[in-house]
CSV table of C-alpha atoms in Angstrom, one decimal:
chain,number,residue,atom,x,y,z
A,105,MET,CA,17.3,-9.3,-21.7
A,106,THR,CA,14.5,-8.7,-24.2
A,107,ASP,CA,15.2,-6.5,-27.2
A,108,PRO,CA,13.5,-3.3,-26.0
A,109,HIS,CA,12.7,-2.3,-29.6
A,110,ALA,CA,10.6,-5.5,-30.0
A,111,VAL,CA,8.1,-4.2,-27.3
A,112,ARG,CA,5.4,-1.6,-27.9
A,113,LEU,CA,6.7,0.7,-25.2
A,114,PRO,CA,8.3,4.1,-25.7
A,115,LEU,CA,12.1,4.5,-25.2
A,116,PRO,CA,14.0,7.6,-24.1
A,117,THR,CA,15.4,9.7,-26.9
A,118,PRO,CA,19.2,9.9,-26.8
A,119,GLY,CA,20.3,13.4,-25.9
A,120,ALA,CA,16.9,14.5,-24.7
A,121,SER,CA,16.9,17.3,-22.1
A,122,GLY,CA,14.5,15.7,-19.8
A,123,ALA,CA,13.3,12.2,-18.9
A,124,LEU,CA,10.8,10.2,-20.9
A,125,CYS,CA,7.5,10.2,-18.9
A,126,VAL,CA,5.3,7.2,-19.2
A,127,MET,CA,2.0,7.5,-17.4
A,128,VAL,CA,-0.4,4.7,-16.4
A,129,LEU,CA,-4.0,5.8,-16.2
A,130,GLY,CA,-7.0,3.7,-15.4
A,131,THR,CA,-10.7,3.7,-16.3
A,132,SER,CA,-11.4,3.2,-12.6
A,133,SER,CA,-9.7,2.4,-9.3
A,134,GLY,CA,-8.5,-1.2,-9.1
A,135,ALA,CA,-7.9,-1.4,-12.9
A,136,GLY,CA,-4.3,-2.4,-12.3
A,137,LYS,CA,-2.4,0.9,-12.5
A,138,SER,CA,-0.1,0.3,-9.5
A,139,TRP,CA,0.7,-3.2,-10.7
A,140,LEU,CA,1.5,-2.2,-14.2
A,141,ALA,CA,3.5,0.9,-13.1
A,142,THR,CA,5.6,-1.3,-10.9
A,143,ALA,CA,6.3,-3.8,-13.7
A,144,LEU,CA,7.3,-0.9,-16.0
A,145,CYS,CA,9.7,0.5,-13.4
A,146,ARG,CA,11.6,-2.8,-13.3
A,147,TRP,CA,11.4,-3.4,-17.1
A,148,TYR,CA,12.9,0.1,-17.9
A,149,ALA,CA,15.6,-0.4,-15.2
A,150,ARG,CA,16.5,-3.8,-16.8
A,151,GLN,CA,17.1,-1.9,-20.1
A,152,GLY,CA,19.8,0.1,-18.3
A,153,PHE,CA,17.8,3.3,-17.7
A,154,ARG,CA,17.7,5.3,-14.5
A,155,VAL,CA,14.0,5.1,-13.5
A,156,ALA,CA,11.9,6.9,-10.9
A,157,PRO,CA,8.3,6.4,-10.0
A,158,PHE,CA,5.9,9.3,-9.4
A,159,LYS,CA,2.3,9.7,-8.3
A,160,ALA,CA,1.2,13.3,-7.6
A,161,GLN,CA,-1.5,12.5,-5.1
A,162,ASN,CA,-2.2,9.2,-3.4
A,163,MET,CA,-5.2,8.5,-1.1
A,164,SER,CA,-4.2,5.6,1.2
A,165,ASN,CA,-3.6,4.7,4.7
A,166,ASN,CA,-0.8,2.4,3.6
A,167,ALA,CA,2.4,4.4,3.9
A,168,ARG,CA,6.1,3.9,4.1
A,169,VAL,CA,8.9,5.9,5.7
A,170,VAL,CA,11.4,7.5,3.3
A,171,PRO,CA,14.0,10.3,3.4
A,172,ARG,CA,13.0,14.0,3.0
A,173,PRO,CA,15.3,16.5,1.3
A,174,ASP,CA,16.2,18.1,4.6
A,175,GLY,CA,17.5,14.8,5.9
A,176,GLY,CA,14.5,13.9,8.0
A,177,ASN,CA,12.0,11.2,7.5
A,178,GLY,CA,8.6,11.5,5.8
A,179,GLU,CA,5.7,9.4,4.4
A,180,ILE,CA,4.8,8.3,0.9
A,181,GLY,CA,2.2,5.8,-0.4
A,182,SER,CA,3.3,2.2,-0.3
A,183,ALA,CA,2.8,1.8,-4.1
A,184,GLN,CA,5.5,4.4,-4.9
A,185,TYR,CA,7.8,2.9,-2.3
A,186,PHE,CA,7.6,-0.5,-3.9
A,187,GLN,CA,7.9,1.0,-7.4
A,188,ALA,CA,11.1,2.7,-6.3
A,189,LEU,CA,12.5,-0.6,-5.1
A,190,ALA,CA,11.4,-2.2,-8.4
A,191,ALA,CA,13.4,0.5,-10.2
A,192,GLY,CA,16.4,-0.1,-8.0
A,193,VAL,CA,16.5,3.5,-6.5
A,194,GLU,CA,16.2,5.0,-3.1
A,195,PRO,CA,12.5,6.0,-2.4
A,196,ASP,CA,12.1,9.7,-1.4
A,197,VAL,CA,9.1,12.0,-0.7
A,198,ARG,CA,9.2,13.6,-4.2
A,199,MET,CA,7.9,10.4,-5.7
A,200,ASN,CA,4.6,10.9,-4.0
A,201,PRO,CA,4.5,14.6,-2.9
A,202,LEU,CA,0.9,14.6,-1.8
A,203,LEU,CA,-0.5,11.8,0.4
A,204,LEU,CA,-4.1,11.9,1.8
A,205,LYS,CA,-4.7,9.6,4.7
A,206,PRO,CA,-8.4,9.0,5.4
A,207,GLU,CA,-9.4,9.5,9.0
A,208,ALA,CA,-13.2,9.4,8.4
A,209,ASP,CA,-15.5,9.2,5.4
A,210,THR,CA,-15.3,13.0,5.0
A,211,ARG,CA,-11.9,13.8,6.4
A,212,SER,CA,-8.3,13.0,5.4
A,213,GLN,CA,-5.0,14.0,6.9
A,214,VAL,CA,-2.8,15.8,4.3
A,215,VAL,CA,0.8,14.9,4.1
A,216,LEU,CA,2.8,17.2,1.8
A,217,LEU,CA,6.4,16.2,0.9
A,218,GLY,CA,6.3,13.7,3.7
A,219,GLU,CA,5.1,15.9,6.5
A,220,VAL,CA,1.6,16.5,8.0
A,221,ASP,CA,0.2,19.9,6.9
A,222,GLU,CA,-2.5,20.9,9.4
A,223,ARG,CA,-3.4,24.0,7.4
A,224,LEU,CA,-4.1,22.0,4.2
A,225,THR,CA,-5.9,19.3,6.3
A,226,ALA,CA,-8.4,21.9,7.4
A,227,MET,CA,-8.8,23.4,3.9
A,228,PRO,CA,-11.8,22.3,1.7
A,229,TRP,CA,-10.9,19.7,-0.9
A,230,ARG,CA,-11.2,21.9,-4.0
A,231,GLU,CA,-9.3,24.8,-2.6
A,232,ARG,CA,-6.1,22.7,-2.0
A,233,SER,CA,-5.2,22.3,-5.7
A,234,ALA,CA,-3.8,25.8,-6.1
A,235,GLN,CA,-1.8,25.4,-3.0
A,236,VAL,CA,-0.3,22.0,-3.7
A,237,TRP,CA,0.2,22.1,-7.5
A,238,PRO,CA,3.5,24.1,-7.4
A,239,VAL,CA,5.0,21.6,-5.0
A,240,ILE,CA,3.8,18.7,-7.2
A,241,ALA,CA,5.2,20.3,-10.4
A,242,ASP,CA,8.5,21.0,-8.7
A,243,ALA,CA,8.9,17.5,-7.4
A,244,LEU,CA,8.1,16.0,-10.9
A,245,ASP,CA,10.5,18.4,-12.6
A,246,ALA,CA,13.3,17.5,-10.2
A,247,LEU,CA,12.8,13.8,-11.0
A,248,ARG,CA,12.7,14.5,-14.7
A,249,ALA,CA,16.1,16.3,-14.4
A,250,GLU,CA,17.7,13.4,-12.5
A,251,TYR,CA,16.4,10.3,-14.3
A,252,ASP,CA,16.0,8.9,-17.8
A,253,VAL,CA,12.5,7.6,-17.3
A,254,VAL,CA,9.7,8.6,-14.9
A,255,VAL,CA,6.9,6.1,-14.6
A,256,ILE,CA,3.8,8.0,-13.5
A,257,GLU,CA,0.7,6.5,-11.9
A,258,GLY,CA,-2.6,8.3,-12.1
A,259,ALA,CA,-5.4,8.0,-9.6
A,260,GLY,CA,-9.0,6.8,-10.0
A,261,SER,CA,-10.0,7.8,-13.5
A,262,PRO,CA,-8.9,10.8,-15.6
A,263,ALA,CA,-12.6,11.2,-16.8
A,264,GLU,CA,-13.9,12.2,-13.4
A,265,ILE,CA,-15.2,15.5,-15.0
A,266,ASN,CA,-16.6,16.7,-11.7
A,267,LEU,CA,-13.0,17.0,-10.4
A,268,ALA,CA,-11.3,18.2,-13.6
A,269,ALA,CA,-11.1,21.8,-12.6
A,270,SER,CA,-9.1,20.9,-9.5
A,271,ASP,CA,-7.1,18.0,-10.9
A,272,VAL,CA,-3.5,17.6,-9.7
A,273,VAL,CA,-3.0,13.9,-10.3
A,274,ASN,CA,-4.2,12.9,-13.8
A,275,MET,CA,-4.3,14.9,-17.0
A,276,ARG,CA,-2.8,18.0,-15.5
A,277,VAL,CA,0.3,16.0,-14.7
A,278,ALA,CA,0.2,14.4,-18.2
A,279,ARG,CA,0.1,17.8,-19.9
A,280,HIS,CA,2.8,19.2,-17.7
A,281,CYS,CA,5.3,16.6,-18.8
A,282,GLN,CA,3.7,15.6,-22.2
A,283,ALA,CA,3.5,12.0,-20.9
A,284,HIS,CA,3.1,9.0,-23.1
A,285,CYS,CA,-0.1,7.7,-21.5
A,286,LEU,CA,-1.4,4.2,-21.3
A,287,LEU,CA,-5.1,3.7,-20.3
A,288,VAL,CA,-5.8,0.5,-18.4
A,289,ALA,CA,-9.2,-1.2,-18.1
A,290,ASP,CA,-10.1,-4.3,-15.9
A,291,ILE,CA,-11.7,-6.6,-18.5
A,292,ASP,CA,-12.7,-9.1,-15.8
A,293,ARG,CA,-15.4,-6.7,-14.6
A,294,GLY,CA,-17.0,-6.6,-18.0
A,295,GLY,CA,-17.6,-3.5,-20.2
A,296,ALA,CA,-13.9,-2.8,-20.7
A,297,PHE,CA,-14.3,-1.5,-24.3
A,298,ALA,CA,-17.0,0.9,-23.2
A,299,HIS,CA,-14.9,2.0,-20.2
A,300,LEU,CA,-12.0,2.7,-22.5
A,301,TYR,CA,-14.1,4.5,-25.1
A,302,GLY,CA,-16.1,6.5,-22.6
A,303,THR,CA,-13.0,7.6,-20.7
A,304,TRP,CA,-11.3,8.7,-23.9
A,305,ALA,CA,-14.4,10.5,-25.1
A,306,LEU,CA,-14.8,12.5,-21.9
A,307,LEU,CA,-11.3,13.9,-22.1
A,308,ALA,CA,-10.6,17.3,-23.6
A,309,ALA,CA,-9.1,17.2,-27.1
A,310,GLN,CA,-5.7,18.3,-25.8
A,311,ASP,CA,-5.7,15.4,-23.5
A,312,ARG,CA,-6.9,12.7,-25.9
A,313,VAL,CA,-3.8,13.1,-28.0
A,314,LEU,CA,-1.7,12.1,-25.0
A,315,ILE,CA,-3.4,8.6,-24.8
A,316,GLN,CA,-1.0,6.5,-26.8
A,317,GLY,CA,-2.3,3.0,-26.0
A,318,PHE,CA,-5.1,1.0,-24.4
A,319,VAL,CA,-4.3,-1.9,-22.1
A,320,LEU,CA,-6.8,-4.7,-21.3
A,321,ASN,CA,-6.0,-6.1,-17.9
A,322,LYS,CA,-7.0,-9.3,-16.0
A,323,PHE,CA,-8.1,-11.2,-19.1
A,324,ARG,CA,-9.1,-14.8,-18.9
A,325,GLY,CA,-9.2,-17.1,-21.9
A,326,ASP,CA,-8.1,-16.9,-25.6
A,327,ALA,CA,-7.1,-13.4,-26.6
A,328,ALA,CA,-8.1,-14.2,-30.2
A,329,LEU,CA,-11.8,-14.0,-29.0
A,330,LEU,CA,-11.4,-10.3,-28.5
A,331,ALA,CA,-11.4,-9.6,-32.2
A,332,PRO,CA,-12.7,-7.4,-33.8
A,333,ALA,CA,-13.3,-5.2,-30.8
A,334,PRO,CA,-9.7,-3.8,-30.5
A,335,GLU,CA,-9.7,-2.9,-34.2
A,336,MET,CA,-13.1,-1.2,-33.9
A,337,LEU,CA,-12.0,0.7,-30.8
A,338,GLN,CA,-9.0,2.0,-32.7
A,339,GLN,CA,-11.2,3.1,-35.6
A,340,LEU,CA,-13.3,5.1,-33.2
A,341,THR,CA,-10.4,6.7,-31.3
A,342,GLY,CA,-7.2,6.3,-33.3
A,343,VAL,CA,-5.7,4.6,-30.2
A,344,PRO,CA,-4.4,1.0,-30.5
A,345,VAL,CA,-4.8,-1.8,-27.9
A,346,VAL,CA,-1.1,-2.2,-27.1
A,347,ALA,CA,-1.3,-5.0,-24.5
A,348,THR,CA,-3.6,-7.7,-23.2
A,349,ILE,CA,-2.5,-8.8,-19.7
A,350,PRO,CA,-3.9,-12.1,-18.3
A,351,MET,CA,-5.4,-12.6,-14.9
A,352,VAL,CA,-2.5,-13.0,-12.6
A,353,HIS,CA,-3.3,-14.5,-9.2
A,354,ASP,CA,-0.8,-14.7,-6.3
A,355,HIS,CA,1.6,-12.3,-8.1
A,356,GLY,CA,3.3,-11.6,-4.8
A,357,LEU,CA,3.1,-7.8,-5.0
A,358,PRO,CA,1.8,-6.2,-1.8
A,359,GLU,CA,-1.7,-4.8,-2.2
A,360,GLU,CA,-2.2,-1.1,-1.7
A,361,ASP,CA,-6.0,-0.6,-2.0
A,362,GLY,CA,-8.4,-2.4,0.3
A,363,VAL,CA,-7.9,-5.8,1.9
A,364,PHE,CA,-6.6,-8.7,-0.1
A,365,ASP,CA,-8.9,-10.5,-2.5
A,366,ASP,CA,-11.4,-12.3,-0.3
A,367,ARG,CA,-11.1,-15.4,-2.5
A,368,SER,CA,-8.2,-16.5,-0.3
A,369,SER,CA,-10.4,-16.4,2.8
A,370,VAL,CA,-13.4,-18.1,1.2
A,371,CYS,CA,-11.3,-20.9,-0.3
A,372,ALA,CA,-9.5,-21.5,3.0
A,373,VAL,CA,-12.7,-21.6,5.0
A,374,ALA,CA,-14.4,-24.0,2.5
A,375,GLY,CA,-11.3,-26.3,2.2
A,376,ALA,CA,-9.9,-28.8,4.6
A,377,SER,CA,-8.1,-27.1,7.5
A,378,HIS,CA,-5.9,-30.0,8.5
A,379,GLY,CA,-2.3,-28.9,8.7
A,380,LEU,CA,-3.1,-25.2,8.0
A,381,ARG,CA,-2.3,-22.4,10.4
A,382,THR,CA,-5.2,-19.8,10.2
A,383,ILE,CA,-4.3,-16.2,10.9
A,384,ALA,CA,-7.2,-13.8,11.4
A,385,ILE,CA,-6.4,-10.2,10.8
A,386,ILE,CA,-9.0,-7.8,12.2
A,387,ALA,CA,-10.1,-5.6,9.3
A,388,TYR,CA,-11.5,-2.5,11.1
A,389,PRO,CA,-12.7,0.4,9.0
A,390,ARG,CA,-9.5,2.5,9.2
A,391,ILE,CA,-7.0,-0.3,8.9
A,392,SER,CA,-3.6,0.9,7.8
A,393,ASN,CA,-0.4,-0.5,6.4
A,394,LEU,CA,-2.2,-3.8,5.5
A,395,ASP,CA,0.3,-4.4,2.7
A,396,GLU,CA,2.9,-5.5,5.3
A,397,PHE,CA,1.0,-8.8,5.6
A,398,GLN,CA,1.6,-9.9,2.0
A,399,PRO,CA,4.5,-12.2,3.1
A,400,LEU,CA,2.0,-14.2,5.3
A,401,LYS,CA,-0.1,-14.8,2.2
A,402,ASN,CA,2.9,-16.3,0.5
A,403,VAL,CA,3.8,-18.8,3.4
A,404,PRO,CA,2.9,-22.4,2.6
A,405,GLY,CA,0.4,-23.9,5.0
A,406,VAL,CA,-0.9,-20.5,6.1
A,407,ARG,CA,-4.4,-19.1,5.4
A,408,LEU,CA,-5.2,-15.5,5.9
A,409,VAL,CA,-8.7,-14.5,7.0
A,410,TRP,CA,-9.8,-10.8,7.1
A,411,ALA,CA,-12.0,-10.7,10.2
A,412,ARG,CA,-15.0,-8.3,10.4
A,413,ALA,CA,-17.2,-10.4,12.6
A,414,VAL,CA,-16.8,-12.8,15.6
A,415,ALA,CA,-17.4,-15.8,13.3
A,416,ASP,CA,-14.4,-14.9,11.2
A,417,VAL,CA,-12.0,-15.4,14.2
A,418,GLY,CA,-13.5,-18.7,15.3
A,419,GLY,CA,-10.9,-21.5,15.1
A,420,ALA,CA,-8.1,-19.0,14.3
A,421,ASP,CA,-4.6,-20.0,15.5
A,422,TRP,CA,-3.4,-16.4,15.6
A,423,ILE,CA,-5.3,-13.1,15.8
A,424,ILE,CA,-3.5,-9.9,14.6
A,425,LEU,CA,-4.7,-6.4,15.4
A,426,PRO,CA,-3.1,-4.3,12.7
A,427,GLY,CA,-2.4,-0.6,12.5
A,428,SER,CA,-5.2,2.0,12.4
A,429,LYS,CA,-5.4,5.6,11.2
A,430,ALA,CA,-8.1,6.2,13.8
A,431,THR,CA,-7.3,4.0,16.8
A,432,ILE,CA,-10.2,5.1,19.1
A,433,ALA,CA,-12.8,4.9,16.4
A,434,ASP,CA,-11.6,1.5,15.3
A,435,LEU,CA,-11.5,0.3,19.0
A,436,LEU,CA,-15.1,1.4,19.4
A,437,TRP,CA,-16.0,-0.5,16.2
A,438,LEU,CA,-14.2,-3.6,17.5
A,439,ARG,CA,-16.4,-3.5,20.6
A,440,ALA,CA,-19.6,-2.9,18.6
A,441,GLN,CA,-18.9,-6.1,16.7
A,442,GLY,CA,-18.2,-8.1,19.8
A,443,LEU,CA,-14.7,-8.7,18.6
A,444,ASP,CA,-13.1,-7.4,21.8
A,445,ALA,CA,-14.6,-10.3,23.8
A,446,ALA,CA,-13.5,-12.7,21.0
A,447,VAL,CA,-9.9,-11.5,21.1
A,448,ALA,CA,-10.0,-11.7,24.9
A,449,ARG,CA,-11.2,-15.3,24.9
A,450,HIS,CA,-8.5,-16.2,22.3
A,451,ALA,CA,-5.8,-14.7,24.6
A,452,GLN,CA,-7.2,-16.3,27.7
A,453,ALA,CA,-7.0,-19.7,26.0
A,454,GLY,CA,-3.2,-19.1,25.6
A,455,ARG,CA,-3.4,-18.6,21.8
A,456,PRO,CA,-1.2,-16.0,20.1
A,457,VAL,CA,-2.3,-12.4,19.7
A,458,LEU,CA,-0.2,-9.8,17.9
A,459,GLY,CA,-0.9,-6.0,17.9
A,460,ILE,CA,0.9,-3.7,15.6
A,461,CYS,CA,1.0,0.1,16.1
A,462,GLY,CA,-2.7,1.0,16.6
A,463,GLY,CA,-3.3,-2.7,17.5
A,464,LEU,CA,-0.6,-2.4,20.2
A,465,GLN,CA,-2.3,0.6,21.6
A,466,MET,CA,-5.7,-1.2,21.7
A,467,LEU,CA,-4.1,-4.1,23.6
A,468,GLY,CA,-3.2,-1.9,26.5
A,469,GLU,CA,-5.1,-0.9,29.7
A,470,SER,CA,-6.0,2.6,28.6
A,471,LEU,CA,-5.6,5.2,25.9
A,472,VAL,CA,-5.3,8.8,27.0
A,473,ASP,CA,-5.9,11.8,24.8
A,474,PRO,CA,-4.9,15.0,26.6
A,475,GLY,CA,-5.8,17.1,23.5
A,476,ASP,CA,-9.2,15.5,23.3
A,477,VAL,CA,-8.8,14.8,19.6
A,478,GLN,CA,-9.9,11.2,19.7
A,479,GLY,CA,-11.1,11.0,23.3
A,480,ASN,CA,-10.0,8.8,26.2
A,481,GLN,CA,-10.9,5.1,26.1
A,482,PRO,CA,-10.1,1.9,28.1
A,483,GLY,CA,-8.1,-0.6,26.1
A,484,LEU,CA,-8.6,-4.3,25.8
A,485,GLY,CA,-6.6,-4.9,29.0
A,486,LEU,CA,-4.4,-7.6,27.6
A,487,LEU,CA,-1.1,-5.8,28.3
A,488,PRO,CA,-0.4,-3.6,31.3
A,489,LEU,CA,0.4,-0.6,29.1
A,490,VAL,CA,-0.9,3.0,28.7
A,491,THR,CA,-0.8,5.1,25.6
A,492,GLY,CA,-0.8,8.9,25.5
A,493,PHE,CA,-1.7,10.5,22.2
A,494,GLU,CA,0.5,13.4,21.1
A,495,PRO,CA,0.3,16.1,18.4
A,496,VAL,CA,3.7,15.2,16.9
A,497,LYS,CA,3.8,12.1,14.8
A,498,THR,CA,6.7,9.6,15.1
A,499,VAL,CA,8.0,8.7,11.6
A,500,ARG,CA,11.2,6.7,11.4
A,501,ARG,CA,12.9,3.7,10.0
A,502,VAL,CA,14.4,1.4,12.6
A,503,THR,CA,16.5,-1.7,13.2
A,504,HIS,CA,16.1,-3.6,16.4
A,505,ARG,CA,17.2,-6.9,18.0
A,506,LEU,CA,14.4,-8.5,19.9
A,507,GLY,CA,15.0,-9.6,23.4
A,508,MET,CA,14.2,-12.9,25.0
A,509,LEU,CA,10.5,-13.9,24.7
A,510,GLU,CA,8.7,-16.7,26.4
A,511,GLY,CA,5.7,-18.6,25.0
A,512,PRO,CA,4.5,-18.8,21.4
A,513,TRP,CA,6.6,-15.9,20.2
A,514,HIS,CA,9.8,-17.4,21.7
A,515,GLY,CA,11.2,-18.0,18.2
A,516,LEU,CA,11.7,-14.3,17.7
A,517,SER,CA,14.1,-14.1,20.6
A,518,GLY,CA,17.3,-12.5,19.5
A,519,VAL,CA,16.2,-11.9,15.9
A,520,THR,CA,17.3,-8.7,14.3
A,521,VAL,CA,14.5,-6.9,12.4
A,522,GLU,CA,14.2,-3.9,10.2
A,523,GLY,CA,11.0,-1.9,9.9
A,524,TYR,CA,9.4,1.5,10.3
A,525,GLU,CA,7.2,3.4,12.8
A,526,ILE,CA,4.4,5.7,11.9
A,527,HIS,CA,2.3,6.6,15.0
A,528,GLN,CA,0.6,9.4,16.9
A,529,GLY,CA,1.3,8.7,20.5
A,530,GLN,CA,3.7,7.0,22.9
A,531,THR,CA,3.2,3.9,25.0
A,532,MET,CA,4.7,2.9,28.3
A,533,PRO,CA,4.2,0.3,31.0
A,534,TYR,CA,1.4,1.0,33.4
A,535,GLN,CA,3.6,1.2,36.5
A,536,ALA,CA,0.9,0.8,39.1
A,537,MET,CA,-0.1,-2.5,37.5
A,538,VAL,CA,3.5,-3.7,37.0
A,539,HIS,CA,4.3,-2.9,40.6
A,540,ALA,CA,1.2,-4.8,41.7
A,541,GLY,CA,2.5,-7.9,39.9
A,542,ALA,CA,1.1,-7.7,36.4
A,543,GLY,CA,3.7,-9.5,34.3
A,544,LEU,CA,5.3,-7.7,31.3
A,545,GLN,CA,8.2,-8.7,29.1
A,546,THR,CA,10.0,-5.9,27.2
A,547,ALA,CA,11.0,-7.2,23.8
A,548,ILE,CA,12.3,-3.8,22.5
A,549,ALA,CA,12.5,-0.9,24.9
A,550,SER,CA,9.7,1.7,24.2
A,551,VAL,CA,8.7,-0.3,21.1
A,552,ALA,CA,7.5,-3.9,21.9
A,553,TRP,CA,6.1,-5.8,24.9
A,554,ALA,CA,4.6,-9.1,25.7
A,555,ASN,CA,2.5,-10.4,28.6
A,556,GLN,CA,4.1,-12.8,31.1
A,557,PRO,CA,2.8,-16.1,29.5
A,558,GLY,CA,4.2,-14.7,26.2
A,559,ASN,CA,1.1,-15.3,24.0
A,560,VAL,CA,0.2,-11.6,23.6
A,561,LEU,CA,2.7,-9.4,21.9
A,562,GLY,CA,2.4,-5.8,20.9
A,563,CYS,CA,4.8,-3.6,19.0
A,564,TYR,CA,5.1,-0.3,17.1
A,565,LEU,CA,7.2,-1.9,14.4
A,566,HIS,CA,5.6,-2.1,11.0
A,567,GLY,CA,7.1,-4.5,8.4
A,568,LEU,CA,7.8,-7.3,10.9
A,569,PHE,CA,6.9,-10.0,8.4
A,570,GLU,CA,8.9,-8.5,5.6
A,571,ASN,CA,12.0,-9.7,7.4
A,572,ALA,CA,13.0,-13.1,6.0
A,573,SER,CA,14.5,-13.9,9.4
A,574,VAL,CA,11.0,-13.5,11.1
A,575,ILE,CA,9.3,-15.8,8.5
A,576,GLU,CA,12.0,-18.4,9.1
A,577,ALA,CA,11.8,-18.1,12.9
A,578,LEU,CA,8.0,-18.4,13.0
A,579,PHE,CA,7.2,-20.7,10.1
A,580,GLY,CA,10.5,-22.4,9.1
A,581,ALA,CA,9.7,-21.2,5.6
A,582,ASP,CA,11.3,-19.2,2.8
A,583,VAL,CA,9.1,-17.0,0.7
A,584,PRO,CA,9.9,-15.2,-2.5
A,585,SER,CA,11.7,-11.9,-2.0
A,586,LEU,CA,10.3,-8.6,-3.3
A,587,ASP,CA,13.1,-8.5,-5.8
A,588,ALA,CA,12.2,-11.9,-7.2
A,589,VAL,CA,8.6,-10.7,-7.5
A,590,PHE,CA,9.7,-7.6,-9.4
A,591,ALA,CA,11.9,-9.7,-11.7
A,592,ARG,CA,9.1,-12.0,-12.6
A,593,MET,CA,6.8,-9.1,-13.4
A,594,ALA,CA,9.4,-7.6,-15.7
A,595,GLU,CA,10.1,-10.9,-17.4
A,596,GLN,CA,6.4,-11.3,-18.2
A,597,LEU,CA,5.8,-7.8,-19.5
A,598,PRO,CA,7.3,-8.2,-23.0
A,599,ARG,CA,4.9,-11.0,-23.8
A,600,TRP,CA,2.0,-8.7,-23.2
A,601,PHE,CA,3.4,-5.7,-25.1
A,602,GLU,CA,4.8,-7.5,-28.1
A,603,PRO,CA,3.8,-6.0,-31.5
A,604,ASP,CA,1.4,-8.0,-33.6
C-alpha cells in the first residue's frame, strides 16, 4: 500500500463530524471525470476508509438497477454503480439521486431516487432545480454521515454560466459540502491550459477558492515538456497542477458516455481479419446500456464494430441489437438506414443475431402501444413474439439458468447468469404463429427466446457478457474482472499525484 501522505490528495481529518468530500470537475464532458472518480474511490478504499461515490445529476441512458431505501429497486447512472463497486460498497439510489434519460433531442425522462417522476419529466428544465435540490442535498448529507470519504463527480463543466442559476450538480454541490475540488482537462484535445484558466476565471469568487488542484489528463510524451506552463498557470490562479495522467488505452473500465472510441473499429477494419470474430453492434440514436459490452472489447480475437450503416455489418460474424430508450424511434431509424434488411439477410444465412431488451422487442413480429405513446409498429419478424408497451417500467436484478439452446448459442445451455432488467413493456410468444408451426425455443420463461434453428436469440437480460461463465462458454476466454481493473487504476494513481 502506498503511503497516503506521499500523495497530493486530501485525507479525512480524524474526529471530523462529516465525511471528506473530494469533487472531480471537468473543463468539458469527456475530460475524464468518471475515470478519475472511479480510481479515487478504489484508492481511498485501499487506505482503509469507508468511501461512497456521488453524482447529483447524471444524463445518460446507461443505467443500473440498485436498491431503493424502501426495499424496492431503482435506477442510477452506470458510472456511480461502477464507482460504488470500486469503493467496495453496495450501490444505492442516493449515489445518483437524479438521472435524466434522453428520449429525444429535447426531452428526457426524469428518474428521482431511482423512480420515474412523470411530473418532473413534464416540467421545463430550469424549473426543476428548486424541486430536486432538497432531495439531492438530503442524499448527499446522508452519505456524508455514513462514510469517511465521498467522491463526487461533476457534470459537463462548472463554467456553463448559462446554467449557473439552476445548477444542482456542480458548484452548488461543492459549496454545500465545502468539497476539495479537482478540475480536469483533456490535454489530448489541445488548449488544456486555456480550458483550465478559462473555467477557473468564469467561476464566482466563492467557488474559485474551492478549486484545490488542476489535473492534466490523457497526456502523451515527456511531462517535462509542459514547463513552464503549470507554474505560469499557478501564478495566474494560485492553483497548482497536482497530477499529469498519461493517455491510457484499453483501461478496461466500461464507457458511460457515447459509444466506445472508434479507433478500435477503424484498426480492426484496416487490419487483417484472419482469425478474428467480428461483432457488429447496431448503434442507433437512442442506444442504451452500451457499457455492458465492454467485456467483448477485452476478449482476445474479437473486434467490435459500432454499426450505423449497412457497410458496417458486412462480413460480421455476429450482429447485436442492443437496448434502446426509444424502441420505436430506433426501429424506424434502423429501417431508414436499410439495416433491417441487412440484419434479416444475416439471420437468413444462419449467422448469429442477438437482441437485448429493446433489441429483443425489435426482433419480434409486432410492437403494440395501447397508450399510443410510441405508436404501433411491425417488428423485424425474426422471432414469433409480440411486445405490448406498458406505463409501468420493469426494474429488477435477476439470476437465471438458461435452458437448452440449439444452434450457435448452444454453448449457453445450462449456464447460470446474473443481470438486470430495465424495460417499458412485456413480450410474449405470438400464439397464432406458434400454433401455425413457427418454431420458438424458450431459453428463460418471459425473458429470453430463440428461433428454431437457434441462430437468433433475444432476451431482456442486460449484463449478459459481464458473466465470466458466458465469456468462457462463447469464447473459451478469460477476461480481467472489474475488480482487477479497479485495482490497476488505484495502483497507478499515486504515480500521477506524487509531490514534486
